[in-house]
mmCIF file of C-alpha atoms in Angstrom:
data_model
loop_
_atom_site.group_PDB
_atom_site.id
_atom_site.type_symbol
_atom_site.label_atom_id
_atom_site.label_comp_id
_atom_site.label_asym_id
_atom_site.label_seq_id
_atom_site.Cartn_x
_atom_site.Cartn_y
_atom_site.Cartn_z
ATOM 1 C CA MET A 2 -16.510 -37.488 32.058
ATOM 2 C CA ARG A 3 -16.183 -35.505 35.254
ATOM 3 C CA GLY A 4 -16.329 -31.963 36.461
ATOM 4 C CA ILE A 5 -18.890 -30.492 34.070
ATOM 5 C CA SER A 6 -19.331 -27.366 36.124
ATOM 6 C CA LYS A 7 -20.819 -24.012 35.270
ATOM 7 C CA SER A 8 -17.384 -22.411 35.303
ATOM 8 C CA LEU A 9 -16.043 -25.033 32.877
ATOM 9 C CA ILE A 10 -18.853 -24.490 30.383
ATOM 10 C CA GLN A 11 -18.460 -20.731 30.610
ATOM 11 C CA SER A 12 -14.688 -20.892 30.166
ATOM 12 C CA ILE A 13 -15.047 -23.047 27.025
ATOM 13 C CA ALA A 14 -17.593 -20.646 25.544
ATOM 14 C CA ASN A 15 -15.607 -17.503 26.345
ATOM 15 C CA ALA A 16 -12.158 -18.735 25.270
ATOM 16 C CA ASP A 17 -11.021 -16.798 22.216
ATOM 17 C CA TYR A 18 -8.549 -18.416 19.808
ATOM 18 C CA THR A 19 -9.366 -16.173 16.857
ATOM 19 C CA GLU A 20 -5.912 -14.600 16.584
ATOM 20 C CA PHE A 21 -4.163 -17.980 16.692
ATOM 21 C CA ALA A 22 -6.546 -19.408 14.086
ATOM 22 C CA GLU A 23 -6.118 -16.461 11.730
ATOM 23 C CA ASN A 24 -2.339 -16.649 12.058
ATOM 24 C CA THR A 25 -2.343 -20.389 11.336
ATOM 25 C CA GLU A 26 -4.670 -20.005 8.357
ATOM 26 C CA ALA A 27 -2.439 -17.310 6.867
ATOM 27 C CA LYS A 28 0.603 -19.582 7.164
ATOM 28 C CA VAL A 29 -1.238 -22.528 5.624
ATOM 29 C CA SER A 30 -2.430 -20.343 2.735
ATOM 30 C CA THR A 31 1.135 -19.156 2.085
ATOM 31 C CA LEU A 32 2.494 -22.705 2.222
ATOM 32 C CA VAL A 33 -0.088 -23.966 -0.274
ATOM 33 C CA SER A 34 0.415 -20.988 -2.601
ATOM 34 C CA LEU A 35 4.188 -21.511 -2.758
ATOM 35 C CA ALA A 36 3.825 -25.241 -3.426
ATOM 36 C CA VAL A 37 1.202 -24.807 -6.168
ATOM 37 C CA GLU A 38 3.212 -22.006 -7.810
ATOM 38 C CA ASP A 39 6.257 -24.308 -8.010
ATOM 39 C CA MET A 40 4.151 -27.083 -9.515
ATOM 40 C CA ALA A 41 2.522 -24.752 -12.048
ATOM 41 C CA TYR A 42 5.925 -24.036 -13.638
ATOM 42 C CA SER A 43 6.328 -27.697 -14.611
ATOM 43 C CA ILE A 44 2.790 -29.060 -14.836
ATOM 44 C CA PRO A 45 0.634 -27.239 -17.408
ATOM 45 C CA PHE A 46 -2.747 -28.356 -16.065
ATOM 46 C CA VAL A 47 -2.048 -27.147 -12.500
ATOM 47 C CA SER A 48 -2.735 -23.456 -11.965
ATOM 48 C CA THR A 49 -2.906 -21.108 -8.989
ATOM 49 C CA GLN A 50 -5.816 -19.399 -10.730
ATOM 50 C CA LYS A 51 -7.856 -22.605 -10.714
ATOM 51 C CA CYS A 52 -7.135 -23.744 -7.199
ATOM 52 C CA ILE A 53 -9.113 -23.052 -3.987
ATOM 53 C CA LEU A 54 -8.152 -23.752 -0.370
ATOM 54 C CA GLN A 55 -11.399 -24.349 1.511
ATOM 55 C CA PRO A 56 -11.609 -24.560 5.345
ATOM 56 C CA VAL A 57 -13.725 -27.549 6.375
ATOM 57 C CA ASN A 58 -14.202 -27.934 10.131
ATOM 58 C CA GLU A 59 -14.107 -25.335 12.953
ATOM 59 C CA THR A 60 -12.181 -23.000 10.696
ATOM 60 C CA PHE A 61 -15.351 -22.899 8.588
ATOM 61 C CA ASN A 62 -17.871 -22.123 11.343
ATOM 62 C CA GLY A 63 -15.600 -20.120 13.668
ATOM 63 C CA ALA A 64 -16.018 -22.391 16.710
ATOM 64 C CA ILE A 65 -12.278 -22.710 17.347
ATOM 65 C CA THR A 66 -11.135 -24.462 20.525
ATOM 66 C CA ALA A 67 -7.718 -25.269 21.980
ATOM 67 C CA GLU A 68 -7.898 -28.762 20.457
ATOM 68 C CA SER A 69 -9.145 -27.763 17.010
ATOM 69 C CA GLU A 70 -7.494 -29.324 13.984
ATOM 70 C CA PHE A 71 -7.109 -27.340 10.784
ATOM 71 C CA ILE A 72 -8.717 -29.297 7.960
ATOM 72 C CA TYR A 73 -8.904 -28.075 4.365
ATOM 73 C CA PHE A 74 -10.024 -29.194 0.933
ATOM 74 C CA LEU A 75 -7.581 -28.120 -1.769
ATOM 75 C CA GLY A 76 -9.653 -28.119 -4.936
ATOM 76 C CA PHE A 77 -8.175 -28.058 -8.450
ATOM 77 C CA ASN A 78 -10.218 -27.281 -11.534
ATOM 78 C CA SER A 79 -8.385 -29.545 -13.984
ATOM 79 C CA PRO A 80 -10.278 -31.502 -16.683
ATOM 80 C CA GLN A 81 -7.099 -33.409 -17.604
ATOM 81 C CA ILE A 82 -6.582 -34.763 -14.078
ATOM 82 C CA GLU A 83 -10.270 -35.667 -13.882
ATOM 83 C CA ILE A 84 -10.024 -37.630 -17.141
ATOM 84 C CA ASN A 85 -6.901 -39.397 -15.910
ATOM 85 C CA CYS A 86 -8.619 -40.421 -12.655
ATOM 86 C CA LEU A 87 -11.375 -42.174 -14.593
ATOM 87 C CA GLN A 88 -9.118 -44.016 -17.012
ATOM 88 C CA TYR A 89 -8.390 -47.731 -16.619
ATOM 89 C CA ASN A 90 -5.722 -48.313 -13.984
ATOM 90 C CA ASP A 91 -3.499 -51.289 -14.832
ATOM 91 C CA TRP A 92 -1.928 -51.515 -11.391
ATOM 92 C CA TRP A 93 -0.062 -54.806 -12.053
ATOM 93 C CA LYS A 94 1.640 -53.393 -15.133
ATOM 94 C CA LYS A 95 2.637 -50.267 -13.222
ATOM 95 C CA PHE A 96 3.955 -52.381 -10.349
ATOM 96 C CA LYS A 97 6.199 -54.348 -12.698
ATOM 97 C CA GLU A 98 7.401 -51.147 -14.366
ATOM 98 C CA ARG A 99 8.331 -49.679 -10.980
ATOM 99 C CA LEU A 100 10.081 -52.910 -9.978
ATOM 100 C CA VAL A 101 12.191 -52.906 -13.161
ATOM 101 C CA PHE A 102 12.957 -49.218 -12.752
ATOM 102 C CA ALA A 103 14.089 -49.733 -9.149
ATOM 103 C CA TRP A 104 16.321 -52.659 -10.175
ATOM 104 C CA ASN A 105 17.939 -50.735 -13.022
ATOM 105 C CA SER A 106 18.437 -47.680 -10.856
ATOM 106 C CA SER A 107 20.252 -49.716 -8.210
ATOM 107 C CA LYS A 108 22.840 -50.844 -10.773
ATOM 108 C CA LYS A 109 23.653 -47.393 -12.037
ATOM 109 C CA LYS A 110 26.790 -45.712 -10.821
ATOM 110 C CA LYS A 111 26.511 -42.565 -8.797
ATOM 111 C CA ARG A 112 27.049 -39.412 -10.724
ATOM 112 C CA LYS A 113 30.458 -37.860 -10.253
ATOM 113 C CA LYS A 114 29.340 -34.321 -10.704
ATOM 114 C CA LYS A 115 27.145 -32.760 -8.083
ATOM 115 C CA LYS A 116 24.261 -30.563 -9.019
ATOM 116 C CA LYS A 117 24.345 -26.942 -8.074
ATOM 117 C CA GLN A 118 22.950 -26.115 -4.632
ATOM 118 C CA LYS A 119 20.013 -24.292 -6.161
ATOM 119 C CA ASP A 120 19.016 -27.215 -8.329
ATOM 120 C CA ALA A 121 19.400 -29.655 -5.451
ATOM 121 C CA ALA A 122 17.011 -27.655 -3.331
ATOM 122 C CA MET A 123 14.301 -27.635 -5.991
ATOM 123 C CA PRO A 124 11.813 -30.521 -5.983
ATOM 124 C CA GLN A 125 11.637 -32.423 -9.252
ATOM 125 C CA TYR A 126 8.148 -32.655 -10.723
ATOM 126 C CA GLU A 127 7.931 -35.423 -13.307
ATOM 127 C CA PHE A 128 4.604 -36.138 -14.971
ATOM 128 C CA ASP A 129 2.955 -38.034 -17.775
ATOM 129 C CA THR A 130 0.040 -36.068 -19.228
ATOM 130 C CA GLU A 131 -2.125 -39.182 -19.592
ATOM 131 C CA LYS A 132 -1.264 -40.695 -16.193
ATOM 132 C CA TYR A 133 -1.083 -37.706 -13.851
ATOM 133 C CA ASN A 134 -3.926 -38.182 -11.339
ATOM 134 C CA LEU A 135 -4.844 -37.096 -7.792
ATOM 135 C CA ASP A 136 -2.301 -39.463 -6.240
ATOM 136 C CA ALA A 137 0.497 -37.949 -8.323
ATOM 137 C CA LEU A 138 -0.776 -34.477 -7.475
ATOM 138 C CA LYS A 139 -0.691 -35.307 -3.757
ATOM 139 C CA ASP A 140 2.868 -36.611 -4.063
ATOM 140 C CA ASP A 141 4.004 -33.380 -5.724
ATOM 141 C CA LEU A 142 2.238 -31.254 -3.134
ATOM 142 C CA GLN A 143 4.125 -33.126 -0.451
ATOM 143 C CA LYS A 144 7.421 -32.233 -2.169
ATOM 144 C CA GLY A 145 6.352 -28.610 -2.397
ATOM 145 C CA PHE A 146 5.380 -28.458 1.266
ATOM 146 C CA VAL A 147 8.646 -30.031 2.410
ATOM 147 C CA LYS A 148 10.620 -27.523 0.361
ATOM 148 C CA ASN A 149 8.928 -24.562 2.036
ATOM 149 C CA LEU A 150 8.981 -25.813 5.646
ATOM 150 C CA THR A 151 11.818 -26.025 8.133
ATOM 151 C CA THR A 152 13.608 -29.316 8.746
ATOM 152 C CA THR A 153 11.770 -29.760 12.053
ATOM 153 C CA SER A 154 8.442 -30.086 10.248
ATOM 154 C CA ILE A 155 6.975 -33.354 8.981
ATOM 155 C CA VAL A 156 4.587 -33.889 6.064
ATOM 156 C CA TYR A 157 2.844 -37.272 6.178
ATOM 157 C CA ASN A 158 1.441 -38.603 2.904
ATOM 158 C CA GLN A 159 -1.700 -40.400 4.051
ATOM 159 C CA ASP A 160 -4.465 -42.194 2.174
ATOM 160 C CA ARG A 161 -6.389 -39.156 0.901
ATOM 161 C CA CYS A 162 -4.645 -36.250 2.562
ATOM 162 C CA LEU A 163 -1.391 -34.651 3.610
ATOM 163 C CA ARG A 164 -0.918 -34.191 7.351
ATOM 164 C CA VAL A 165 1.442 -31.392 8.344
ATOM 165 C CA ILE A 166 3.032 -31.119 11.778
ATOM 166 C CA GLY A 167 5.412 -28.218 12.322
ATOM 167 C CA LYS A 168 6.061 -27.010 15.845
ATOM 168 C CA ASP A 169 8.240 -24.123 14.632
ATOM 169 C CA GLU A 170 5.768 -22.897 12.014
ATOM 170 C CA PHE A 171 2.400 -23.719 13.548
ATOM 171 C CA GLY A 172 2.905 -24.671 17.201
ATOM 172 C CA PRO A 173 3.682 -27.959 18.990
ATOM 173 C CA LYS A 174 0.108 -29.303 19.110
ATOM 174 C CA THR A 175 -1.275 -27.982 15.842
ATOM 175 C CA GLN A 176 -2.180 -30.512 13.171
ATOM 176 C CA ILE A 177 -3.057 -29.549 9.616
ATOM 177 C CA PHE A 178 -4.854 -31.860 7.192
ATOM 178 C CA ILE A 179 -5.059 -30.954 3.505
ATOM 179 C CA TYR A 180 -7.202 -33.063 1.155
ATOM 180 C CA PRO A 181 -6.302 -32.539 -2.530
ATOM 181 C CA CYS A 182 -9.354 -32.974 -4.735
ATOM 182 C CA LEU A 183 -10.980 -31.742 -7.905
ATOM 183 C CA MET A 184 -13.599 -29.026 -8.199
ATOM 184 C CA ASP A 185 -15.964 -27.714 -10.861
ATOM 185 C CA GLU A 186 -17.361 -24.353 -11.878
ATOM 186 C CA ASP A 187 -20.357 -24.793 -9.544
ATOM 187 C CA GLY A 188 -18.152 -24.922 -6.466
ATOM 188 C CA ASN A 189 -18.448 -28.688 -5.961
ATOM 189 C CA PHE A 190 -15.429 -30.385 -4.401
ATOM 190 C CA LYS A 191 -15.029 -33.818 -6.005
ATOM 191 C CA PHE A 192 -13.440 -36.900 -4.458
ATOM 192 C CA LEU A 193 -12.843 -40.039 -6.490
ATOM 193 C CA ILE A 194 -14.796 -43.070 -5.267
ATOM 194 C CA SER A 195 -13.722 -45.446 -8.041
ATOM 195 C CA ARG A 196 -13.273 -45.502 -11.795
ATOM 196 C CA LYS A 197 -16.752 -47.003 -12.251
ATOM 197 C CA LYS A 198 -18.608 -44.984 -9.616
ATOM 198 C CA GLY A 199 -16.929 -41.691 -10.425
ATOM 199 C CA PHE A 200 -16.759 -38.815 -7.931
ATOM 200 C CA TYR A 201 -18.467 -37.924 -4.683
ATOM 201 C CA LYS A 202 -19.405 -34.228 -4.710
ATOM 202 C CA ILE A 203 -19.679 -31.938 -1.720
ATOM 203 C CA ASN A 204 -20.736 -28.287 -1.761
ATOM 204 C CA PHE A 205 -20.560 -25.873 1.185
ATOM 205 C CA THR A 206 -22.813 -23.119 -0.188
ATOM 206 C CA LYS A 207 -25.979 -24.234 1.640
ATOM 207 C CA ARG A 208 -23.961 -24.996 4.767
ATOM 208 C CA ALA A 209 -22.652 -21.420 4.984
ATOM 209 C CA GLU A 210 -26.112 -20.033 4.277
ATOM 210 C CA LEU A 211 -27.823 -22.044 7.037
ATOM 211 C CA ILE A 212 -25.109 -21.394 9.639
ATOM 212 C CA ASN A 213 -25.430 -17.652 9.052
ATOM 213 C CA GLN A 214 -29.210 -18.014 9.167
ATOM 214 C CA LYS A 215 -29.055 -19.736 12.566
ATOM 215 C CA ILE A 216 -26.638 -17.160 13.982
ATOM 216 C CA GLU A 217 -28.956 -14.353 12.857
ATOM 217 C CA ALA A 218 -31.856 -16.112 14.581
ATOM 218 C CA VAL A 219 -30.251 -17.103 17.910
ATOM 219 C CA GLY A 220 -27.041 -15.101 18.113
ATOM 220 C CA VAL A 221 -23.599 -16.183 19.235
ATOM 221 C CA ASN A 222 -24.993 -18.948 21.476
ATOM 222 C CA TYR A 223 -25.017 -21.230 18.411
ATOM 223 C CA ILE A 224 -21.226 -20.843 18.084
ATOM 224 C CA TYR A 225 -20.792 -21.213 21.844
ATOM 225 C CA MET A 226 -22.670 -24.504 21.767
ATOM 226 C CA LEU A 227 -20.528 -25.765 18.905
ATOM 227 C CA LYS A 228 -17.398 -24.964 20.922
ATOM 228 C CA ILE A 229 -18.781 -26.647 24.048
ATOM 229 C CA LEU A 230 -19.875 -29.859 22.281
ATOM 230 C CA ASN A 231 -16.630 -30.010 20.307
ATOM 231 C CA THR A 232 -14.621 -29.816 23.521
ATOM 232 C CA LEU A 233 -16.780 -32.289 25.447
ATOM 233 C CA PHE A 234 -16.771 -34.707 22.525
ATOM 234 C CA ARG A 235 -12.976 -34.714 22.355
ATOM 235 C CA THR A 236 -12.479 -35.046 26.106
ATOM 236 C CA SER A 237 -15.085 -37.754 26.600
ATOM 237 C CA SER A 238 -13.616 -41.076 27.693
ATOM 238 C CA LYS A 239 -15.614 -42.772 24.940
ATOM 239 C CA THR A 240 -14.404 -40.597 22.069
ATOM 240 C CA SER A 241 -10.754 -40.225 21.211
ATOM 241 C CA PHE A 242 -11.068 -38.391 17.898
ATOM 242 C CA ALA A 243 -12.521 -35.201 16.464
ATOM 243 C CA PRO A 244 -16.293 -35.034 15.977
ATOM 244 C CA ASN A 245 -17.947 -34.852 12.585
ATOM 245 C CA GLN A 246 -18.313 -31.093 12.341
ATOM 246 C CA ILE A 247 -21.113 -31.126 9.767
ATOM 247 C CA PHE A 248 -23.049 -33.513 11.997
ATOM 248 C CA LEU A 249 -22.671 -31.211 15.012
ATOM 249 C CA GLU A 250 -23.694 -28.174 12.976
ATOM 250 C CA SER A 251 -26.759 -30.048 11.728
ATOM 251 C CA LEU A 252 -27.590 -31.271 15.211
ATOM 252 C CA LEU A 253 -27.523 -27.771 16.723
ATOM 253 C CA TYR A 254 -29.220 -26.237 13.702
ATOM 254 C CA GLY A 255 -32.131 -28.602 14.305
ATOM 255 C CA VAL A 256 -32.571 -27.471 17.916
ATOM 256 C CA PRO A 257 -35.531 -25.018 18.090
ATOM 257 C CA ASP A 258 -34.522 -21.372 18.453
ATOM 258 C CA GLU A 259 -36.234 -20.933 21.822
ATOM 259 C CA PHE A 260 -33.721 -23.245 23.497
ATOM 260 C CA TYR A 261 -30.940 -20.777 22.686
ATOM 261 C CA VAL A 262 -32.615 -17.907 24.499
ATOM 262 C CA GLY A 263 -30.742 -16.667 27.580
ATOM 263 C CA GLU A 264 -27.605 -14.808 28.583
ATOM 264 C CA ASP A 265 -26.292 -17.602 30.810
ATOM 265 C CA ILE A 266 -24.632 -20.082 28.448
ATOM 266 C CA TYR A 267 -24.658 -22.773 31.151
ATOM 267 C CA ASP A 268 -28.457 -22.649 31.341
ATOM 268 C CA VAL A 269 -28.634 -22.739 27.548
ATOM 269 C CA PHE A 270 -26.308 -25.740 27.557
ATOM 270 C CA LEU A 271 -28.519 -27.613 30.048
ATOM 271 C CA LYS A 272 -31.681 -26.954 28.053
ATOM 272 C CA ILE A 273 -30.141 -28.099 24.768
ATOM 273 C CA VAL A 274 -28.492 -31.237 26.190
ATOM 274 C CA ASN A 275 -31.768 -32.337 27.788
ATOM 275 C CA TYR A 276 -33.668 -31.622 24.571
ATOM 276 C CA LEU A 277 -31.227 -33.679 22.485
ATOM 277 C CA ASN A 278 -31.477 -36.620 24.869
ATOM 278 C CA LEU A 279 -35.259 -36.665 24.518
ATOM 279 C CA THR A 280 -35.305 -36.301 20.726
ATOM 280 C CA ASP A 281 -34.708 -38.653 17.794
ATOM 281 C CA VAL A 282 -31.941 -36.617 16.204
ATOM 282 C CA SER A 283 -31.607 -38.995 13.251
ATOM 283 C CA ASN A 284 -34.541 -37.139 11.684
ATOM 284 C CA PHE A 285 -32.779 -33.769 11.835
ATOM 285 C CA LYS A 286 -31.984 -32.234 8.459
ATOM 286 C CA SER A 287 -28.422 -32.152 7.167
ATOM 287 C CA ILE A 288 -27.047 -28.628 7.112
ATOM 288 C CA LEU A 289 -25.134 -29.604 3.994
ATOM 289 C CA ASN A 290 -28.227 -30.767 2.131
ATOM 290 C CA PRO A 291 -31.576 -30.015 3.833
ATOM 291 C CA ASP A 292 -33.318 -32.432 1.459
ATOM 292 C CA LEU A 293 -31.655 -35.249 3.426
ATOM 293 C CA THR A 294 -31.639 -36.167 7.108
ATOM 294 C CA ILE A 295 -28.373 -36.612 8.970
ATOM 295 C CA SER A 296 -28.952 -40.371 8.804
ATOM 296 C CA GLN A 297 -29.212 -40.190 4.997
ATOM 297 C CA ASP A 298 -26.483 -37.712 4.051
ATOM 298 C CA LYS A 299 -23.142 -39.393 3.325
ATOM 299 C CA ALA A 300 -21.318 -36.498 4.957
ATOM 300 C CA THR A 301 -22.971 -37.173 8.321
ATOM 301 C CA LYS A 302 -23.852 -40.878 8.331
ATOM 302 C CA SER A 303 -20.442 -42.203 7.278
ATOM 303 C CA ASN A 304 -19.127 -42.440 10.835
ATOM 304 C CA GLN A 305 -21.864 -44.355 12.619
ATOM 305 C CA ILE A 306 -19.568 -45.280 15.493
ATOM 306 C CA ALA A 307 -18.791 -41.621 16.185
ATOM 307 C CA PHE A 308 -22.518 -40.845 15.965
ATOM 308 C CA THR A 309 -23.368 -43.507 18.563
ATOM 309 C CA ARG A 310 -20.527 -42.585 20.872
ATOM 310 C CA PHE A 311 -21.520 -38.954 20.700
ATOM 311 C CA LEU A 312 -25.090 -39.739 21.751
ATOM 312 C CA ASN A 313 -23.765 -41.920 24.571
ATOM 313 C CA SER A 314 -21.547 -39.094 25.741
ATOM 314 C CA LEU A 315 -24.589 -36.800 25.836
ATOM 315 C CA ASN A 316 -26.410 -39.397 27.935
ATOM 316 C CA ASP A 317 -23.492 -39.493 30.371
ATOM 317 C CA ILE A 318 -23.528 -35.699 30.601
ATOM 318 C CA ASN A 319 -27.246 -35.705 31.207
ATOM 319 C CA LYS A 320 -26.963 -38.257 34.060
ATOM 320 C CA GLN A 321 -24.306 -36.203 35.796
ATOM 321 C CA LEU A 322 -26.220 -32.967 35.388
ATOM 322 C CA ASN A 323 -29.289 -34.528 36.950
#
């Protein structure tokens, strides 16, 4: 990594993408609302009243940069879907059923009569009450998103999320990731691990509380440092993907308040980078769950490679600064 100058650090800290972020978030919220409303007409256990779109990364803490991705959890409070997720999954039987269905469908003649234009434009939501799970929900959300986007947009159906790229709606470089999941009355977002192990729960209440607490204690320099480390992490030659945002928040939350003192963000940056290089950060508390360290919390320890590369990138920065 080269050219870590005072002017670069200051420009990263002072760049303001608030208007762009707010505009993008409003469009994403509208897109999700339209898709869920369409689904709710056909699927009784999907409701707009029991659905929450939760920002996850920089859109949560406000440290938006030019390279920020827009990541969301889309939580549904649906006991029926939760039950279906935990039921026995006879994948071989389902595979054979799909194979037979595909074979029979290929032999059918094409219908002579065309459907009305209105009907053709509407996505078809087919569901079995006892089989409709998170995968089926994700498939239907994809249909709903496609319906409400222009033809230049693409909605990728990935392993656990939907990735939306729409240069006309959101801009040429903007990427949106939406993770459909379940949620409960306590505000826990729930992701299925397996039928036997059940769900992994994640709650952002303590995270929001501690971020606000740190900002009250040290001011906007906490957000500036998040923006700076986010940008340096992404542009480092050793890291080609987005940093774990909860890890970075925890890392900077664990830095003593006195290191944030100062009006010159470059000086603050130097003090914090040097402190982190001299400290065993694995013992820092997780901002998501202060009862755990960042090396214990699943939300921060899951990407050990990213953790190591991030520390190496800080070492490289430190060498160049000295």
